[in-house]
Structures are given as structure tokens and as C-alpha cells.
Tab-separated table of C-alpha atoms in Angstrom:
chain	number	residue	atom	x	y	z
A	779	GLU	CA	73.102	11.504	-4.492
A	780	ALA	CA	71.480	14.605	-2.996
A	781	GLN	CA	67.763	14.339	-3.499
A	782	VAL	CA	64.215	14.849	-2.292
A	783	THR	CA	62.202	11.642	-2.464
A	784	GLN	CA	58.431	11.566	-2.561
A	785	ASN	CA	56.223	8.513	-2.432
A	786	PRO	CA	54.060	7.414	-4.051
A	787	ARG	CA	54.407	8.953	-7.534
A	788	TYR	CA	50.780	8.215	-8.385
A	789	LEU	CA	47.843	7.715	-6.059
A	790	ILE	CA	44.162	7.171	-6.754
A	791	THR	CA	41.828	7.158	-3.778
A	792	VAL	CA	38.224	7.745	-2.807
A	793	THR	CA	36.654	10.612	-0.939
A	794	GLY	CA	37.182	10.410	2.805
A	795	LYS	CA	39.900	7.761	2.896
A	796	LYS	CA	42.861	9.076	4.875
A	797	LEU	CA	46.189	9.091	3.064
A	798	THR	CA	49.788	10.139	3.625
A	799	VAL	CA	52.331	11.261	1.057
A	800	THR	CA	55.859	10.859	2.315
A	801	CYS	CA	58.775	13.204	1.673
A	802	SER	CA	62.384	12.672	2.654
A	803	GLN	CA	65.556	14.672	1.946
A	804	ASN	CA	69.166	13.610	2.468
A	805	MET	CA	70.806	17.052	2.383
A	806	ASN	CA	70.349	18.019	6.039
A	807	HIS	CA	68.184	20.956	4.967
A	808	GLU	CA	66.445	23.060	7.590
A	809	TYR	CA	63.533	24.200	5.415
A	810	MET	CA	60.927	21.931	3.845
A	811	SER	CA	57.695	22.755	2.086
A	812	TRP	CA	54.717	21.260	0.283
A	813	TYR	CA	53.169	22.738	-2.867
A	814	ARG	CA	50.295	21.820	-5.076
A	815	GLN	CA	50.366	22.509	-8.801
A	816	ASP	CA	47.169	23.096	-10.737
A	817	PRO	CA	46.875	24.143	-14.404
A	818	GLY	CA	46.977	27.907	-14.851
A	819	LEU	CA	47.702	28.520	-11.173
A	820	GLY	CA	51.381	27.710	-10.875
A	821	LEU	CA	52.496	26.289	-7.554
A	822	ARG	CA	50.769	27.214	-4.317
A	823	GLN	CA	52.282	26.584	-0.928
A	824	ILE	CA	50.372	24.312	1.448
A	825	TYR	CA	52.624	24.140	4.529
A	826	TYR	CA	56.244	24.737	5.312
A	827	SER	CA	58.647	23.928	8.106
A	828	MET	CA	61.694	25.878	9.205
A	829	ASN	CA	63.027	23.082	11.421
A	830	VAL	CA	62.063	20.073	13.501
A	831	GLU	CA	58.734	20.609	15.291
A	832	VAL	CA	58.291	24.015	13.586
A	833	THR	CA	55.575	24.148	10.934
A	834	ASP	CA	53.402	26.921	9.529
A	835	LYS	CA	50.581	27.394	7.057
A	836	GLY	CA	51.128	28.455	3.489
A	837	ASP	CA	48.499	29.838	1.143
A	838	VAL	CA	46.219	26.795	0.854
A	839	PRO	CA	46.448	24.741	4.070
A	840	GLU	CA	42.779	23.751	4.396
A	841	GLY	CA	42.278	19.991	4.358
A	842	TYR	CA	45.952	19.172	4.935
A	843	LYS	CA	48.178	18.365	7.895
A	844	VAL	CA	51.922	18.013	8.201
A	845	SER	CA	54.430	16.987	10.827
A	846	ARG	CA	58.190	17.419	11.215
A	847	LYS	CA	59.362	14.986	13.845
A	848	GLU	CA	62.715	14.400	12.164
A	849	LYS	CA	64.774	16.792	10.091
A	850	ARG	CA	64.770	14.633	6.973
A	851	ASN	CA	61.054	13.774	6.815
A	852	PHE	CA	58.025	15.977	6.152
A	853	PRO	CA	54.907	13.909	5.411
A	854	LEU	CA	51.717	15.438	4.019
A	855	ILE	CA	48.510	14.032	5.489
A	856	LEU	CA	45.031	14.276	4.022
A	857	GLU	CA	42.660	13.199	6.800
A	858	SER	CA	39.540	13.186	4.621
A	859	PRO	CA	40.434	13.762	0.973
A	860	SER	CA	37.938	15.436	-1.339
A	861	PRO	CA	37.857	15.695	-5.157
A	862	ASN	CA	39.083	19.315	-5.059
A	863	GLN	CA	42.361	17.992	-3.668
A	864	THR	CA	43.034	16.178	-6.925
A	865	SER	CA	46.318	17.777	-7.962
A	866	LEU	CA	50.037	17.348	-8.513
A	867	TYR	CA	51.936	17.711	-5.234
A	868	PHE	CA	55.576	18.635	-4.764
A	869	CYS	CA	57.767	18.476	-1.731
A	870	ALA	CA	60.810	20.758	-1.672
A	871	SER	CA	63.665	21.575	0.657
A	872	SER	CA	66.211	24.345	1.074
A	873	PRO	CA	69.248	24.840	3.327
A	874	GLN	CA	67.720	27.867	5.100
A	875	GLY	CA	64.542	29.622	4.058
A	876	VAL	CA	63.828	30.475	0.437
A	877	ARG	CA	64.740	34.132	-0.038
A	878	ASP	CA	68.275	33.459	-1.237
A	879	SER	CA	68.620	29.683	-1.362
A	880	PRO	CA	67.213	27.557	-4.176
A	881	LEU	CA	64.555	24.974	-3.550
A	882	HIS	CA	65.290	21.318	-4.326
A	883	PHE	CA	62.154	19.568	-5.531
A	884	GLY	CA	60.983	15.998	-5.490
A	885	ASN	CA	59.544	14.473	-8.660
A	886	GLY	CA	55.956	14.963	-7.582
A	887	THR	CA	52.947	12.922	-6.530
A	888	ARG	CA	49.913	12.918	-8.771
A	889	LEU	CA	46.843	12.452	-6.591
A	890	THR	CA	43.369	11.673	-7.886
A	891	VAL	CA	40.435	11.698	-5.470
A	892	THR	CA	37.189	10.231	-6.822
B	50	ALA	CA	51.668	42.522	-1.574
B	51	GLN	CA	53.943	40.565	-3.825
B	52	SER	CA	52.733	39.104	-7.095
B	53	VAL	CA	54.160	37.780	-10.332
B	54	THR	CA	52.647	37.700	-13.818
B	55	GLN	CA	53.952	35.609	-16.670
B	56	LEU	CA	52.696	37.336	-19.762
B	57	ASP	CA	52.521	34.300	-22.052
B	58	SER	CA	51.047	30.927	-21.165
B	59	HIS	CA	52.538	29.310	-24.292
B	60	VAL	CA	55.543	30.242	-26.425
B	61	SER	CA	56.575	28.387	-29.565
B	62	VAL	CA	59.947	28.830	-31.285
B	63	SER	CA	62.019	27.063	-33.885
B	64	GLU	CA	65.242	25.349	-32.927
B	65	GLY	CA	68.155	27.775	-33.181
B	66	THR	CA	66.046	30.932	-32.771
B	67	PRO	CA	65.998	33.186	-29.691
B	68	VAL	CA	63.776	32.541	-26.689
B	69	LEU	CA	62.009	35.270	-24.706
B	70	LEU	CA	59.795	34.410	-21.740
B	71	ARG	CA	58.283	37.467	-20.090
B	72	CYS	CA	57.734	38.058	-16.385
B	73	ASN	CA	56.510	41.113	-14.492
B	74	TYR	CA	56.443	41.331	-10.741
B	75	SER	CA	55.194	43.631	-8.043
B	76	SER	CA	56.849	43.943	-4.678
B	77	SER	CA	56.787	46.464	-1.881
B	78	TYR	CA	60.461	45.890	-1.151
B	79	SER	CA	63.566	44.651	-2.949
B	80	PRO	CA	62.639	41.147	-4.005
B	81	SER	CA	64.597	38.058	-4.811
B	82	LEU	CA	63.561	36.675	-8.183
B	83	PHE	CA	64.006	33.220	-9.634
B	84	TRP	CA	63.319	31.248	-12.770
B	85	TYR	CA	62.621	27.542	-12.419
B	86	VAL	CA	62.185	24.970	-15.192
B	87	GLN	CA	60.002	21.880	-15.101
B	88	HIS	CA	60.544	19.085	-17.603
B	89	PRO	CA	57.762	16.538	-18.118
B	90	ASN	CA	57.181	14.262	-15.131
B	91	LYS	CA	59.915	15.981	-13.148
B	92	GLY	CA	60.170	18.378	-10.266
B	93	LEU	CA	61.245	21.971	-10.720
B	94	GLN	CA	64.888	22.877	-11.146
B	95	LEU	CA	66.466	26.270	-10.531
B	96	LEU	CA	67.625	28.032	-13.709
B	97	LEU	CA	68.855	31.259	-12.168
B	98	LYS	CA	68.258	33.741	-9.371
B	99	TYR	CA	68.532	37.471	-8.740
B	100	THR	CA	69.263	38.640	-5.213
B	101	SER	CA	70.185	42.346	-5.576
B	102	ALA	CA	73.654	41.856	-6.989
B	103	ALA	CA	74.245	42.171	-10.768
B	104	THR	CA	71.087	42.991	-12.724
B	105	LEU	CA	72.014	40.626	-15.560
B	106	VAL	CA	71.931	37.110	-14.212
B	107	LYS	CA	73.353	34.108	-16.031
B	108	GLY	CA	71.932	30.670	-15.377
B	109	ILE	CA	72.338	27.125	-16.517
B	110	ASN	CA	71.982	25.872	-20.108
B	111	GLY	CA	72.675	29.276	-21.659
B	112	PHE	CA	69.708	31.103	-20.122
B	113	GLU	CA	69.944	34.581	-18.673
B	114	ALA	CA	67.574	37.146	-17.217
B	115	GLU	CA	67.748	40.874	-16.654
B	116	PHE	CA	66.273	42.581	-13.609
B	117	LYS	CA	64.744	45.932	-14.614
B	118	LYS	CA	63.445	47.747	-11.580
B	119	SER	CA	61.951	50.636	-13.568
B	120	GLU	CA	59.867	48.190	-15.616
B	121	THR	CA	59.347	45.687	-12.765
B	122	SER	CA	60.359	42.957	-15.174
B	123	PHE	CA	62.571	39.889	-15.057
B	124	HIS	CA	62.399	38.404	-18.550
B	125	LEU	CA	64.178	35.147	-19.367
B	126	THR	CA	66.143	34.866	-22.611
B	127	LYS	CA	68.319	32.452	-24.524
B	128	PRO	CA	70.056	33.285	-27.813
B	129	SER	CA	69.434	29.949	-29.505
B	130	ALA	CA	66.770	27.421	-28.556
B	131	HIS	CA	67.501	23.724	-28.361
B	132	MET	CA	64.983	20.910	-28.536
B	133	SER	CA	65.836	19.990	-24.949
B	134	ASP	CA	64.615	23.426	-23.792
B	135	ALA	CA	61.004	22.366	-24.319
B	136	ALA	CA	59.519	22.531	-20.808
B	137	GLU	CA	57.445	24.695	-18.507
B	138	TYR	CA	59.095	27.735	-16.970
B	139	PHE	CA	58.095	29.483	-13.767
B	140	CYS	CA	58.980	32.991	-12.660
B	141	VAL	CA	59.094	33.242	-8.867
B	142	VAL	CA	59.346	36.160	-6.443
B	143	SER	CA	60.083	36.067	-2.742
B	144	GLY	CA	56.893	36.900	-0.897
B	145	ALA	CA	55.735	39.025	1.973
B	146	GLY	CA	56.901	36.393	4.394
B	147	GLY	CA	60.405	37.131	3.186
B	148	TYR	CA	62.463	34.173	4.180
B	149	ASN	CA	59.707	31.577	4.139
B	150	LYS	CA	57.461	32.292	1.205
B	151	LEU	CA	57.700	32.252	-2.574
B	152	ILE	CA	55.078	33.418	-5.061
B	153	PHE	CA	54.997	31.399	-8.290
B	154	GLY	CA	53.790	32.639	-11.631
B	155	ALA	CA	51.284	30.540	-13.564
B	156	GLY	CA	53.982	29.197	-15.862
B	157	THR	CA	54.931	29.471	-19.541
B	158	ARG	CA	55.053	26.350	-21.631
B	159	LEU	CA	57.848	26.534	-24.197
B	160	ALA	CA	57.592	24.428	-27.346
B	161	VAL	CA	60.619	24.073	-29.630
B	162	HIS	CA	60.068	22.942	-33.205
B	163	PRO	CA	62.684	21.444	-35.552
């Protein structure tokens, strides 16, 4: 089944403790992206990647890192999480860019930072 | 700069009555426009997209949207609501980055009552 898989689904952590949210897609998509969803704000892009070893900042990249060492994987790293990073995170992928191709979303990771 | 405004944060309808979810956009060039739906505890799923072909776009589950350039609108409609339509809906426009960036509206939560 074609899908984007995120893990974990739920994560509670404390301020400053490094964490990684994994994302994997099995559709051989070139484009991958991370979003955070906050009430009343819709989805905001954190980082995206057009291909292996090619990443770029979205609208809200501060406090996050990403890597794209393999085409299928695009982990999101929070080196020193803070409470304002409590949010619902989505990973998404697309065959090529997003102007004409739909995004395929994972089921989300709900992160709480205390 | 590109932006998108969803005019209603909540819409409530009775089962079997029409649905109208309103979206206005601004764009300095011909945009691509999308509607995505998010059911509880799920990722977003594409409902339909407009990419400068026909102005009336048909999507999944009986939804359709009409691109009106003169009104800069892309409202989502459905003739008859079903209980399973209860979800959050996002209007999305391709952003200034063109192929790499999407701008999401804040979302409209649709409630469907028996």
C-alpha cells in the first residue's frame, strides 16, 4: 500500500531533550516536506526537500533540523525542544514539487513539550 | 505575495442539505488551488485541485469547486451533505516559491447534524 509513515504518533518530552520524528514513504517520491499544524493557523511548512541531499527552509524552520540521506526517509530533528514546539506535525510527500501534484500525508505526530 | 483566507472557521449543516465552504485567495500570478480534507486523527487528503484548466473542478465524494478569477474565490460546494463529510477542510494556494511551497488557509470545521 502506498503510504507515508510517521513515528511515533504521540510523544511527550521535556524541554531540552533531543528527539527525532521519523518519516518514510514507499512511493519513490522526489519531494518531501514537514508541516506543523496549530489551531487557527492551518499548516505551516517547516522544511522541505526536493531530492536526496537537497533540503531548504520553509516558513517556520527555527528550532528544527532535517536530513535527506535516502530518498524514502526524511526525519525531523528537534535538538533542544521547547514548549512552543508543542504541536501536531505532518510529513508529506509528492512525486515532483507541489504546484500541480497532490501531497500525500502521514497520519501525524502529536508532540507535547513540557 | 500569496495568501488564502477561509471565511468561516466553523460551518454547521443538516444531513442532506447543501454545503458551502468559502475561500478567497490573493496571488500575483496564476495560482494552483487545492482543497484538502482532514478527518479526525488522520492526515490530510486531497479533495480536488485547480491548475488553470476548467474553472469548475470536480473532486472526490461529490465535492466541487469553482475558480472565479474576478472574485479571487475558490469556494467548495456539495449538493447534499452526508454525516461522513464532518471534518476539517483546508483551502490551499501554491505560493511564491511556485513549485516548492503551498500556503494553507486556517481551516473550516464542518459539522453535519442528523
